[in-house]
PDB file of N, CA and C in Angstrom:
ATOM      1  N   UNK A  65       9.433   4.518  -9.958  1.00 68.00           N
ATOM      2  CA  UNK A  65       8.969   3.154  -9.933  1.00 68.00           C
ATOM      3  C   UNK A  65       7.444   3.145 -10.054  1.00 68.00           C
ATOM      4  N   UNK A  66       6.912   2.251 -10.873  1.00 88.00           N
ATOM      5  CA  UNK A  66       5.474   2.160 -11.109  1.00 88.00           C
ATOM      6  C   UNK A  66       4.771   1.622  -9.858  1.00 88.00           C
ATOM      7  N   UNK A  67       3.841   2.421  -9.326  1.00 89.00           N
ATOM      8  CA  UNK A  67       3.154   2.072  -8.085  1.00 89.00           C
ATOM      9  C   UNK A  67       2.409   0.742  -8.189  1.00 89.00           C
ATOM     10  N   UNK A  68       1.795   0.481  -9.335  1.00 94.00           N
ATOM     11  CA  UNK A  68       1.054  -0.772  -9.521  1.00 94.00           C
ATOM     12  C   UNK A  68       1.986  -1.975  -9.437  1.00 94.00           C
ATOM     13  N   UNK A  69       3.151  -1.870 -10.069  1.00 95.00           N
ATOM     14  CA  UNK A  69       4.120  -2.974 -10.035  1.00 95.00           C
ATOM     15  C   UNK A  69       4.663  -3.193  -8.627  1.00 95.00           C
ATOM     16  N   UNK A  70       4.862  -2.105  -7.882  1.00 95.00           N
ATOM     17  CA  UNK A  70       5.336  -2.230  -6.499  1.00 95.00           C
ATOM     18  C   UNK A  70       4.289  -2.972  -5.675  1.00 95.00           C
ATOM     19  N   UNK A  71       3.030  -2.591  -5.824  1.00 95.00           N
ATOM     20  CA  UNK A  71       1.957  -3.272  -5.069  1.00 95.00           C
ATOM     21  C   UNK A  71       1.856  -4.754  -5.456  1.00 95.00           C
ATOM     22  N   UNK A  72       2.015  -5.064  -6.739  1.00 96.00           N
ATOM     23  CA  UNK A  72       1.989  -6.461  -7.187  1.00 96.00           C
ATOM     24  C   UNK A  72       3.154  -7.243  -6.598  1.00 96.00           C
ATOM     25  N   UNK A  73       4.336  -6.630  -6.568  1.00 96.00           N
ATOM     26  CA  UNK A  73       5.510  -7.301  -6.002  1.00 96.00           C
ATOM     27  C   UNK A  73       5.303  -7.582  -4.516  1.00 96.00           C
ATOM     28  N   UNK A  74       4.755  -6.611  -3.797  1.00 97.00           N
ATOM     29  CA  UNK A  74       4.491  -6.805  -2.369  1.00 97.00           C
ATOM     30  C   UNK A  74       3.519  -7.959  -2.170  1.00 97.00           C
ATOM     31  N   UNK A  75       2.467  -8.007  -2.968  1.00 97.00           N
ATOM     32  CA  UNK A  75       1.480  -9.082  -2.840  1.00 97.00           C
ATOM     33  C   UNK A  75       2.103 -10.442  -3.141  1.00 97.00           C
ATOM     34  N   UNK A  76       2.937 -10.523  -4.163  1.00 97.00           N
ATOM     35  CA  UNK A  76       3.601 -11.779  -4.508  1.00 97.00           C
ATOM     36  C   UNK A  76       4.519 -12.250  -3.372  1.00 97.00           C
ATOM     37  N   UNK A  77       5.263 -11.323  -2.801  1.00 97.00           N
ATOM     38  CA  UNK A  77       6.155 -11.670  -1.688  1.00 97.00           C
ATOM     39  C   UNK A  77       5.342 -12.135  -0.482  1.00 97.00           C
ATOM     40  N   UNK A  78       4.207 -11.477  -0.218  1.00 96.00           N
ATOM     41  CA  UNK A  78       3.352 -11.907   0.903  1.00 96.00           C
ATOM     42  C   UNK A  78       2.827 -13.318   0.684  1.00 96.00           C
ATOM     43  N   UNK A  79       2.510 -13.663  -0.561  1.00 96.00           N
ATOM     44  CA  UNK A  79       2.067 -15.028  -0.865  1.00 96.00           C
ATOM     45  C   UNK A  79       3.191 -16.029  -0.592  1.00 96.00           C
ATOM     46  N   UNK A  80       4.422 -15.649  -0.944  1.00 95.00           N
ATOM     47  CA  UNK A  80       5.571 -16.523  -0.665  1.00 95.00           C
ATOM     48  C   UNK A  80       5.745 -16.724   0.842  1.00 95.00           C
ATOM     49  N   UNK A  81       5.590 -15.642   1.609  1.00 95.00           N
ATOM     50  CA  UNK A  81       5.691 -15.743   3.065  1.00 95.00           C
ATOM     51  C   UNK A  81       4.620 -16.683   3.599  1.00 95.00           C
ATOM     52  N   UNK A  82       3.387 -16.543   3.106  1.00 94.00           N
ATOM     53  CA  UNK A  82       2.298 -17.419   3.551  1.00 94.00           C
ATOM     54  C   UNK A  82       2.609 -18.887   3.244  1.00 94.00           C
ATOM     55  N   UNK A  83       3.188 -19.131   2.074  1.00 92.00           N
ATOM     56  CA  UNK A  83       3.576 -20.501   1.713  1.00 92.00           C
ATOM     57  C   UNK A  83       4.625 -21.034   2.682  1.00 92.00           C
ATOM     58  N   UNK A  84       5.642 -20.229   2.943  1.00 91.00           N
ATOM     59  CA  UNK A  84       6.705 -20.655   3.863  1.00 91.00           C
ATOM     60  C   UNK A  84       6.171 -20.860   5.272  1.00 91.00           C
ATOM     61  N   UNK A  85       5.254 -19.991   5.713  1.00 89.00           N
ATOM     62  CA  UNK A  85       4.697 -20.132   7.060  1.00 89.00           C
ATOM     63  C   UNK A  85       3.836 -21.391   7.177  1.00 89.00           C
ATOM     64  N   UNK A  86       3.307 -21.864   6.058  1.00 87.00           N
ATOM     65  CA  UNK A  86       2.478 -23.065   6.073  1.00 87.00           C
ATOM     66  C   UNK A  86       3.269 -24.365   6.131  1.00 87.00           C
ATOM     67  N   UNK A  87       4.565 -24.298   5.886  1.00 82.00           N
ATOM     68  CA  UNK A  87       5.387 -25.508   5.931  1.00 82.00           C
ATOM     69  C   UNK A  87       5.652 -25.908   7.376  1.00 82.00           C
ATOM     70  N   UNK A  88       5.508 -27.200   7.651  1.00 77.00           N
ATOM     71  CA  UNK A  88       5.758 -27.698   9.009  1.00 77.00           C
ATOM     72  C   UNK A  88       6.621 -28.945   8.937  1.00 77.00           C
ATOM     73  N   UNK A  89       7.303 -29.236  10.030  1.00 76.00           N
ATOM     74  CA  UNK A  89       8.125 -30.433  10.163  1.00 76.00           C
ATOM     75  C   UNK A  89       9.114 -30.574   9.007  1.00 76.00           C
ATOM     76  N   UNK A  90       9.908 -29.548   8.793  1.00 76.00           N
ATOM     77  CA  UNK A  90      10.842 -29.519   7.665  1.00 76.00           C
ATOM     78  C   UNK A  90      12.230 -30.042   8.025  1.00 76.00           C
ATOM     79  N   UNK A  91      12.494 -30.218   9.269  1.00 80.00           N
ATOM     80  CA  UNK A  91      13.850 -30.552   9.687  1.00 80.00           C
ATOM     81  C   UNK A  91      14.567 -29.272  10.099  1.00 80.00           C
ATOM     82  N   UNK A  92      15.603 -29.425  10.921  1.00 80.00           N
ATOM     83  CA  UNK A  92      16.274 -28.253  11.499  1.00 80.00           C
ATOM     84  C   UNK A  92      16.923 -27.356  10.460  1.00 80.00           C
ATOM     85  N   UNK A  93      17.603 -27.934   9.479  1.00 79.00           N
ATOM     86  CA  UNK A  93      18.323 -27.125   8.491  1.00 79.00           C
ATOM     87  C   UNK A  93      17.337 -26.340   7.636  1.00 79.00           C
ATOM     88  N   UNK A  94      16.335 -27.006   7.141  1.00 84.00           N
ATOM     89  CA  UNK A  94      15.354 -26.331   6.293  1.00 84.00           C
ATOM     90  C   UNK A  94      14.540 -25.333   7.114  1.00 84.00           C
ATOM     91  N   UNK A  95      14.249 -25.657   8.355  1.00 85.00           N
ATOM     92  CA  UNK A  95      13.509 -24.734   9.222  1.00 85.00           C
ATOM     93  C   UNK A  95      14.284 -23.436   9.420  1.00 85.00           C
ATOM     94  N   UNK A  96      15.583 -23.519   9.608  1.00 87.00           N
ATOM     95  CA  UNK A  96      16.407 -22.320   9.769  1.00 87.00           C
ATOM     96  C   UNK A  96      16.391 -21.486   8.493  1.00 87.00           C
ATOM     97  N   UNK A  97      16.501 -22.146   7.348  1.00 90.00           N
ATOM     98  CA  UNK A  97      16.445 -21.420   6.067  1.00 90.00           C
ATOM     99  C   UNK A  97      15.073 -20.790   5.854  1.00 90.00           C
ATOM    100  N   UNK A  98      14.028 -21.516   6.223  1.00 89.00           N
ATOM    101  CA  UNK A  98      12.665 -21.009   6.079  1.00 89.00           C
ATOM    102  C   UNK A  98      12.488 -19.724   6.888  1.00 89.00           C
ATOM    103  N   UNK A  99      12.929 -19.746   8.126  1.00 90.00           N
ATOM    104  CA  UNK A  99      12.820 -18.561   8.983  1.00 90.00           C
ATOM    105  C   UNK A  99      13.643 -17.399   8.427  1.00 90.00           C
ATOM    106  N   UNK A 100      14.830 -17.699   7.925  1.00 94.00           N
ATOM    107  CA  UNK A 100      15.682 -16.656   7.356  1.00 94.00           C
ATOM    108  C   UNK A 100      15.026 -16.028   6.135  1.00 94.00           C
ATOM    109  N   UNK A 101      14.427 -16.851   5.279  1.00 94.00           N
ATOM    110  CA  UNK A 101      13.757 -16.330   4.084  1.00 94.00           C
ATOM    111  C   UNK A 101      12.563 -15.454   4.455  1.00 94.00           C
ATOM    112  N   UNK A 102      11.819 -15.833   5.479  1.00 95.00           N
ATOM    113  CA  UNK A 102      10.679 -15.023   5.921  1.00 95.00           C
ATOM    114  C   UNK A 102      11.156 -13.649   6.377  1.00 95.00           C
ATOM    115  N   UNK A 103      12.248 -13.609   7.146  1.00 96.00           N
ATOM    116  CA  UNK A 103      12.807 -12.326   7.596  1.00 96.00           C
ATOM    117  C   UNK A 103      13.248 -11.490   6.395  1.00 96.00           C
ATOM    118  N   UNK A 104      13.930 -12.114   5.449  1.00 97.00           N
ATOM    119  CA  UNK A 104      14.402 -11.382   4.270  1.00 97.00           C
ATOM    120  C   UNK A 104      13.238 -10.883   3.411  1.00 97.00           C
ATOM    121  N   UNK A 105      12.212 -11.685   3.252  1.00 97.00           N
ATOM    122  CA  UNK A 105      11.037 -11.260   2.487  1.00 97.00           C
ATOM    123  C   UNK A 105      10.350 -10.071   3.157  1.00 97.00           C
ATOM    124  N   UNK A 106      10.249 -10.109   4.483  1.00 97.00           N
ATOM    125  CA  UNK A 106       9.644  -8.985   5.193  1.00 97.00           C
ATOM    126  C   UNK A 106      10.474  -7.716   5.037  1.00 97.00           C
ATOM    127  N   UNK A 107      11.790  -7.853   4.999  1.00 97.00           N
ATOM    128  CA  UNK A 107      12.668  -6.703   4.757  1.00 97.00           C
ATOM    129  C   UNK A 107      12.426  -6.136   3.359  1.00 97.00           C
ATOM    130  N   UNK A 108      12.259  -7.006   2.387  1.00 97.00           N
ATOM    131  CA  UNK A 108      11.986  -6.564   1.012  1.00 97.00           C
ATOM    132  C   UNK A 108      10.651  -5.823   0.939  1.00 97.00           C
ATOM    133  N   UNK A 109       9.638  -6.322   1.630  1.00 97.00           N
ATOM    134  CA  UNK A 109       8.337  -5.649   1.659  1.00 97.00           C
ATOM    135  C   UNK A 109       8.481  -4.262   2.275  1.00 97.00           C
ATOM    136  N   UNK A 110       9.206  -4.177   3.370  1.00 95.00           N
ATOM    137  CA  UNK A 110       9.422  -2.886   4.037  1.00 95.00           C
ATOM    138  C   UNK A 110      10.080  -1.881   3.084  1.00 95.00           C
ATOM    139  N   UNK A 111      11.077  -2.331   2.334  1.00 95.00           N
ATOM    140  CA  UNK A 111      11.766  -1.447   1.384  1.00 95.00           C
ATOM    141  C   UNK A 111      10.832  -1.045   0.234  1.00 95.00           C
ATOM    142  N   UNK A 112      10.057  -1.982  -0.273  1.00 96.00           N
ATOM    143  CA  UNK A 112       9.133  -1.665  -1.361  1.00 96.00           C
ATOM    144  C   UNK A 112       8.041  -0.702  -0.913  1.00 96.00           C
ATOM    145  N   UNK A 113       7.555  -0.861   0.313  1.00 95.00           N
ATOM    146  CA  UNK A 113       6.498   0.022   0.813  1.00 95.00           C
ATOM    147  C   UNK A 113       6.979   1.467   0.913  1.00 95.00           C
ATOM    148  N   UNK A 114       8.267   1.686   1.084  1.00 95.00           N
ATOM    149  CA  UNK A 114       8.811   3.047   1.129  1.00 95.00           C
ATOM    150  C   UNK A 114       8.746   3.717  -0.237  1.00 95.00           C
ATOM    151  N   UNK A 115       8.575   2.931  -1.303  1.00 94.00           N
ATOM    152  CA  UNK A 115       8.447   3.481  -2.648  1.00 94.00           C
ATOM    153  C   UNK A 115       7.017   3.951  -2.946  1.00 94.00           C
ATOM    154  N   UNK A 116       6.082   3.589  -2.071  1.00 95.00           N
ATOM    155  CA  UNK A 116       4.695   4.025  -2.226  1.00 95.00           C
ATOM    156  C   UNK A 116       4.518   5.322  -1.451  1.00 95.00           C
ATOM    157  N   UNK A 117       4.122   6.413  -2.118  1.00 93.00           N
ATOM    158  CA  UNK A 117       4.016   7.703  -1.435  1.00 93.00           C
ATOM    159  C   UNK A 117       2.987   7.693  -0.314  1.00 93.00           C
ATOM    160  N   UNK A 118       3.374   8.284   0.817  1.00 93.00           N
ATOM    161  CA  UNK A 118       2.454   8.463   1.940  1.00 93.00           C
ATOM    162  C   UNK A 118       2.217   9.954   2.119  1.00 93.00           C
ATOM    163  N   UNK A 119       0.972  10.301   2.441  1.00 89.00           N
ATOM    164  CA  UNK A 119       0.616  11.710   2.609  1.00 89.00           C
ATOM    165  C   UNK A 119       1.254  12.282   3.871  1.00 89.00           C
ATOM    166  N   UNK A 120       1.749  13.502   3.720  1.00 87.00           N
ATOM    167  CA  UNK A 120       2.261  14.253   4.859  1.00 87.00           C
ATOM    168  C   UNK A 120       1.060  14.984   5.445  1.00 87.00           C
ATOM    169  N   UNK A 121       0.560  14.499   6.579  1.00 75.00           N
ATOM    170  CA  UNK A 121      -0.671  15.033   7.165  1.00 75.00           C
ATOM    171  C   UNK A 121      -0.430  16.347   7.910  1.00 75.00           C
ATOM    172  N   UNK A 122       0.391  16.312   8.932  1.00 71.00           N
ATOM    173  CA  UNK A 122       0.626  17.516   9.734  1.00 71.00           C
ATOM    174  C   UNK A 122       1.602  18.410   8.991  1.00 71.00           C
ATOM    175  N   UNK A 123       1.175  19.616   8.683  1.00 72.00           N
ATOM    176  CA  UNK A 123       2.061  20.488   7.939  1.00 72.00           C
ATOM    177  C   UNK A 123       1.771  21.952   8.263  1.00 72.00           C
ATOM    178  N   UNK A 124       2.761  22.776   8.030  1.00 79.00           N
ATOM    179  CA  UNK A 124       2.658  24.214   8.200  1.00 79.00           C
ATOM    180  C   UNK A 124       2.876  24.847   6.838  1.00 79.00           C
ATOM    181  N   UNK A 125       2.019  25.794   6.468  1.00 73.00           N
ATOM    182  CA  UNK A 125       2.165  26.489   5.188  1.00 73.00           C
ATOM    183  C   UNK A 125       3.032  27.733   5.372  1.00 73.00           C
ATOM    184  N   UNK A 126       3.882  27.976   4.391  1.00 75.00           N
ATOM    185  CA  UNK A 126       4.669  29.210   4.364  1.00 75.00           C
ATOM    186  C   UNK A 126       4.286  29.977   3.107  1.00 75.00           C
ATOM    187  N   UNK A 127       3.937  31.263   3.294  1.00 79.00           N
ATOM    188  CA  UNK A 127       3.517  32.100   2.172  1.00 79.00           C
ATOM    189  C   UNK A 127       4.416  33.323   2.086  1.00 79.00           C
ATOM    190  N   UNK A 128       4.547  33.845   0.871  1.00 80.00           N
ATOM    191  CA  UNK A 128       5.336  35.064   0.692  1.00 80.00           C
ATOM    192  C   UNK A 128       4.487  36.283   1.070  1.00 80.00           C
ATOM    193  N   UNK A 129       5.027  37.482   0.925  1.00 86.00           N
ATOM    194  CA  UNK A 129       4.315  38.686   1.357  1.00 86.00           C
ATOM    195  C   UNK A 129       3.064  38.967   0.534  1.00 86.00           C
ATOM    196  N   UNK A 130       2.937  38.329  -0.625  1.00 85.00           N
ATOM    197  CA  UNK A 130       1.746  38.472  -1.463  1.00 85.00           C
ATOM    198  C   UNK A 130       0.702  37.397  -1.165  1.00 85.00           C
ATOM    199  N   UNK A 131       0.993  36.546  -0.221  1.00 81.00           N
ATOM    200  CA  UNK A 131       0.063  35.480   0.138  1.00 81.00           C
ATOM    201  C   UNK A 131       0.175  34.232  -0.717  1.00 81.00           C
ATOM    202  N   UNK A 132       1.170  34.200  -1.601  1.00 80.00           N
ATOM    203  CA  UNK A 132       1.381  33.027  -2.449  1.00 80.00           C
ATOM    204  C   UNK A 132       2.046  31.913  -1.636  1.00 80.00           C
ATOM    205  N   UNK A 133       1.554  30.703  -1.809  1.00 74.00           N
ATOM    206  CA  UNK A 133       2.133  29.565  -1.102  1.00 74.00           C
ATOM    207  C   UNK A 133       3.557  29.324  -1.584  1.00 74.00           C
ATOM    208  N   UNK A 134       4.501  29.245  -0.656  1.00 75.00           N
ATOM    209  CA  UNK A 134       5.903  29.010  -0.983  1.00 75.00           C
ATOM    210  C   UNK A 134       6.245  27.535  -0.797  1.00 75.00           C
ATOM    211  N   UNK A 135       5.935  27.001   0.382  1.00 76.00           N
ATOM    212  CA  UNK A 135       6.238  25.594   0.657  1.00 76.00           C
ATOM    213  C   UNK A 135       5.497  25.157   1.915  1.00 76.00           C
ATOM    214  N   UNK A 136       5.638  23.870   2.224  1.00 79.00           N
ATOM    215  CA  UNK A 136       5.090  23.287   3.442  1.00 79.00           C
ATOM    216  C   UNK A 136       6.228  22.699   4.259  1.00 79.00           C
ATOM    217  N   UNK A 137       6.082  22.692   5.564  1.00 86.00           N
ATOM    218  CA  UNK A 137       6.895  21.868   6.449  1.00 86.00           C
ATOM    219  C   UNK A 137       5.949  20.856   7.064  1.00 86.00           C
ATOM    220  N   UNK A 138       6.437  19.660   7.302  1.00 89.00           N
ATOM    221  CA  UNK A 138       5.607  18.632   7.900  1.00 89.00           C
ATOM    222  C   UNK A 138       6.466  17.549   8.515  1.00 89.00           C
ATOM    223  N   UNK A 139       5.831  16.451   8.845  1.00 90.00           N
ATOM    224  CA  UNK A 139       6.523  15.321   9.457  1.00 90.00           C
ATOM    225  C   UNK A 139       6.340  14.080   8.598  1.00 90.00           C
ATOM    226  N   UNK A 140       7.412  13.323   8.423  1.00 92.00           N
ATOM    227  CA  UNK A 140       7.352  12.071   7.673  1.00 92.00           C
ATOM    228  C   UNK A 140       6.333  11.147   8.339  1.00 92.00           C
ATOM    229  N   UNK A 141       5.394  10.589   7.572  1.00 91.00           N
ATOM    230  CA  UNK A 141       4.385   9.707   8.157  1.00 91.00           C
ATOM    231  C   UNK A 141       4.953   8.372   8.642  1.00 91.00           C
ATOM    232  N   UNK A 142       6.179   8.038   8.238  1.00 92.00           N
ATOM    233  CA  UNK A 142       6.776   6.772   8.666  1.00 92.00           C
ATOM    234  C   UNK A 142       7.645   6.910   9.915  1.00 92.00           C
ATOM    235  N   UNK A 143       8.488   7.962   9.944  1.00 92.00           N
ATOM    236  CA  UNK A 143       9.438   8.062  11.057  1.00 92.00           C
ATOM    237  C   UNK A 143       9.311   9.337  11.878  1.00 92.00           C
ATOM    238  N   UNK A 144       8.499  10.307  11.421  1.00 89.00           N
ATOM    239  CA  UNK A 144       8.301  11.532  12.177  1.00 89.00           C
ATOM    240  C   UNK A 144       9.345  12.612  11.946  1.00 89.00           C
ATOM    241  N   UNK A 145      10.300  12.367  11.061  1.00 90.00           N
ATOM    242  CA  UNK A 145      11.332  13.351  10.746  1.00 90.00           C
ATOM    243  C   UNK A 145      10.697  14.599  10.129  1.00 90.00           C
ATOM    244  N   UNK A 146      11.241  15.790  10.440  1.00 88.00           N
ATOM    245  CA  UNK A 146      10.760  17.022   9.838  1.00 88.00           C
ATOM    246  C   UNK A 146      11.181  17.068   8.376  1.00 88.00           C
ATOM    247  N   UNK A 147      10.219  17.364   7.498  1.00 91.00           N
ATOM    248  CA  UNK A 147      10.480  17.419   6.061  1.00 91.00           C
ATOM    249  C   UNK A 147       9.899  18.706   5.483  1.00 91.00           C
ATOM    250  N   UNK A 148      10.431  19.137   4.346  1.00 86.00           N
ATOM    251  CA  UNK A 148      10.013  20.367   3.684  1.00 86.00           C
ATOM    252  C   UNK A 148       9.639  20.031   2.248  1.00 86.00           C
ATOM    253  N   UNK A 149       8.521  20.574   1.775  1.00 85.00           N
ATOM    254  CA  UNK A 149       8.025  20.226   0.440  1.00 85.00           C
ATOM    255  C   UNK A 149       8.955  20.701  -0.673  1.00 85.00           C
ATOM    256  N   UNK A 150       9.718  21.763  -0.451  1.00 78.00           N
ATOM    257  CA  UNK A 150      10.667  22.235  -1.467  1.00 78.00           C
ATOM    258  C   UNK A 150      11.861  21.300  -1.610  1.00 78.00           C
ATOM    259  N   UNK A 151      12.322  20.770  -0.494  1.00 76.00           N
ATOM    260  CA  UNK A 151      13.567  19.990  -0.495  1.00 76.00           C
ATOM    261  C   UNK A 151      13.343  18.487  -0.439  1.00 76.00           C
ATOM    262  N   UNK A 152      12.186  18.040   0.020  1.00 82.00           N
ATOM    263  CA  UNK A 152      12.009  16.623   0.299  1.00 82.00           C
ATOM    264  C   UNK A 152      10.880  15.993  -0.500  1.00 82.00           C
ATOM    265  N   UNK A 153      11.241  15.223  -1.524  1.00 89.00           N
ATOM    266  CA  UNK A 153      10.265  14.389  -2.228  1.00 89.00           C
ATOM    267  C   UNK A 153      10.204  13.022  -1.550  1.00 89.00           C
ATOM    268  N   UNK A 154      11.248  12.744  -0.751  1.00 92.00           N
ATOM    269  CA  UNK A 154      11.272  11.565   0.114  1.00 92.00           C
ATOM    270  C   UNK A 154      11.994  11.965   1.394  1.00 92.00           C
ATOM    271  N   UNK A 155      11.758  11.207   2.448  1.00 92.00           N
ATOM    272  CA  UNK A 155      12.355  11.517   3.747  1.00 92.00           C
ATOM    273  C   UNK A 155      13.854  11.249   3.710  1.00 92.00           C
ATOM    274  N   UNK A 156      14.628  12.214   4.193  1.00 90.00           N
ATOM    275  CA  UNK A 156      16.076  12.021   4.175  1.00 90.00           C
ATOM    276  C   UNK A 156      16.563  11.145   5.329  1.00 90.00           C
ATOM    277  N   UNK A 157      15.672  10.762   6.250  1.00 92.00           N
ATOM    278  CA  UNK A 157      16.057   9.849   7.324  1.00 92.00           C
ATOM    279  C   UNK A 157      15.731   8.395   6.973  1.00 92.00           C
ATOM    280  N   UNK A 158      14.478   8.134   6.589  1.00 93.00           N
ATOM    281  CA  UNK A 158      14.070   6.734   6.377  1.00 93.00           C
ATOM    282  C   UNK A 158      13.858   6.372   4.909  1.00 93.00           C
ATOM    283  N   UNK A 159      13.811   7.372   4.017  1.00 92.00           N
ATOM    284  CA  UNK A 159      13.650   7.094   2.590  1.00 92.00           C
ATOM    285  C   UNK A 159      12.216   6.986   2.114  1.00 92.00           C
ATOM    286  N   UNK A 160      11.244   7.187   3.010  1.00 95.00           N
ATOM    287  CA  UNK A 160       9.837   7.099   2.621  1.00 95.00           C
ATOM    288  C   UNK A 160       9.521   8.137   1.553  1.00 95.00           C
ATOM    289  N   UNK A 161       8.892   7.693   0.452  1.00 94.00           N
ATOM    290  CA  UNK A 161       8.439   8.621  -0.586  1.00 94.00           C
ATOM    291  C   UNK A 161       7.245   9.393  -0.037  1.00 94.00           C
ATOM    292  N   UNK A 162       7.230  10.718  -0.262  1.00 92.00           N
ATOM    293  CA  UNK A 162       6.226  11.575   0.344  1.00 92.00           C
ATOM    294  C   UNK A 162       5.238  12.112  -0.685  1.00 92.00           C
ATOM    295  N   UNK A 163       3.998  12.255  -0.245  1.00 90.00           N
ATOM    296  CA  UNK A 163       2.935  12.838  -1.058  1.00 90.00           C
ATOM    297  C   UNK A 163       2.526  14.143  -0.385  1.00 90.00           C
ATOM    298  N   UNK A 164       2.790  15.255  -1.073  1.00 83.00           N
ATOM    299  CA  UNK A 164       2.458  16.584  -0.564  1.00 83.00           C
ATOM    300  C   UNK A 164       1.178  17.053  -1.236  1.00 83.00           C
ATOM    301  N   UNK A 165       0.008  16.853  -0.602  1.00 73.00           N
ATOM    302  CA  UNK A 165      -1.227  17.323  -1.214  1.00 73.00           C
ATOM    303  C   UNK A 165      -1.247  18.853  -1.278  1.00 73.00           C
ATOM    304  N   UNK A 166      -1.774  19.365  -2.360  1.00 65.00           N
ATOM    305  CA  UNK A 166      -1.825  20.822  -2.557  1.00 65.00           C
ATOM    306  C   UNK A 166      -3.002  21.403  -1.807  1.00 65.00           C
TER     307      UNK A 166
END
């Protein structure tokens, strides 16, 4: 997924939330729908943000007997799950896309 498009989508959804939050005195039925839409929009933002790679900060390097880097182990920056650079391009618990700096 294109990172720029994901960021644009998040911004557009946030603008929609701001519009909905600005509505007042809508009546009970519309107020309930307004609140429901805000919750759903926030869920969509949360899912889209998982498509944006986050750096794995805490990590351990593993090297072979020649000193060549084999892989890293670290923790998902979103949920703290243990992840491995060989096996995990995203967290297998929360789905966060991971950025493994070299």
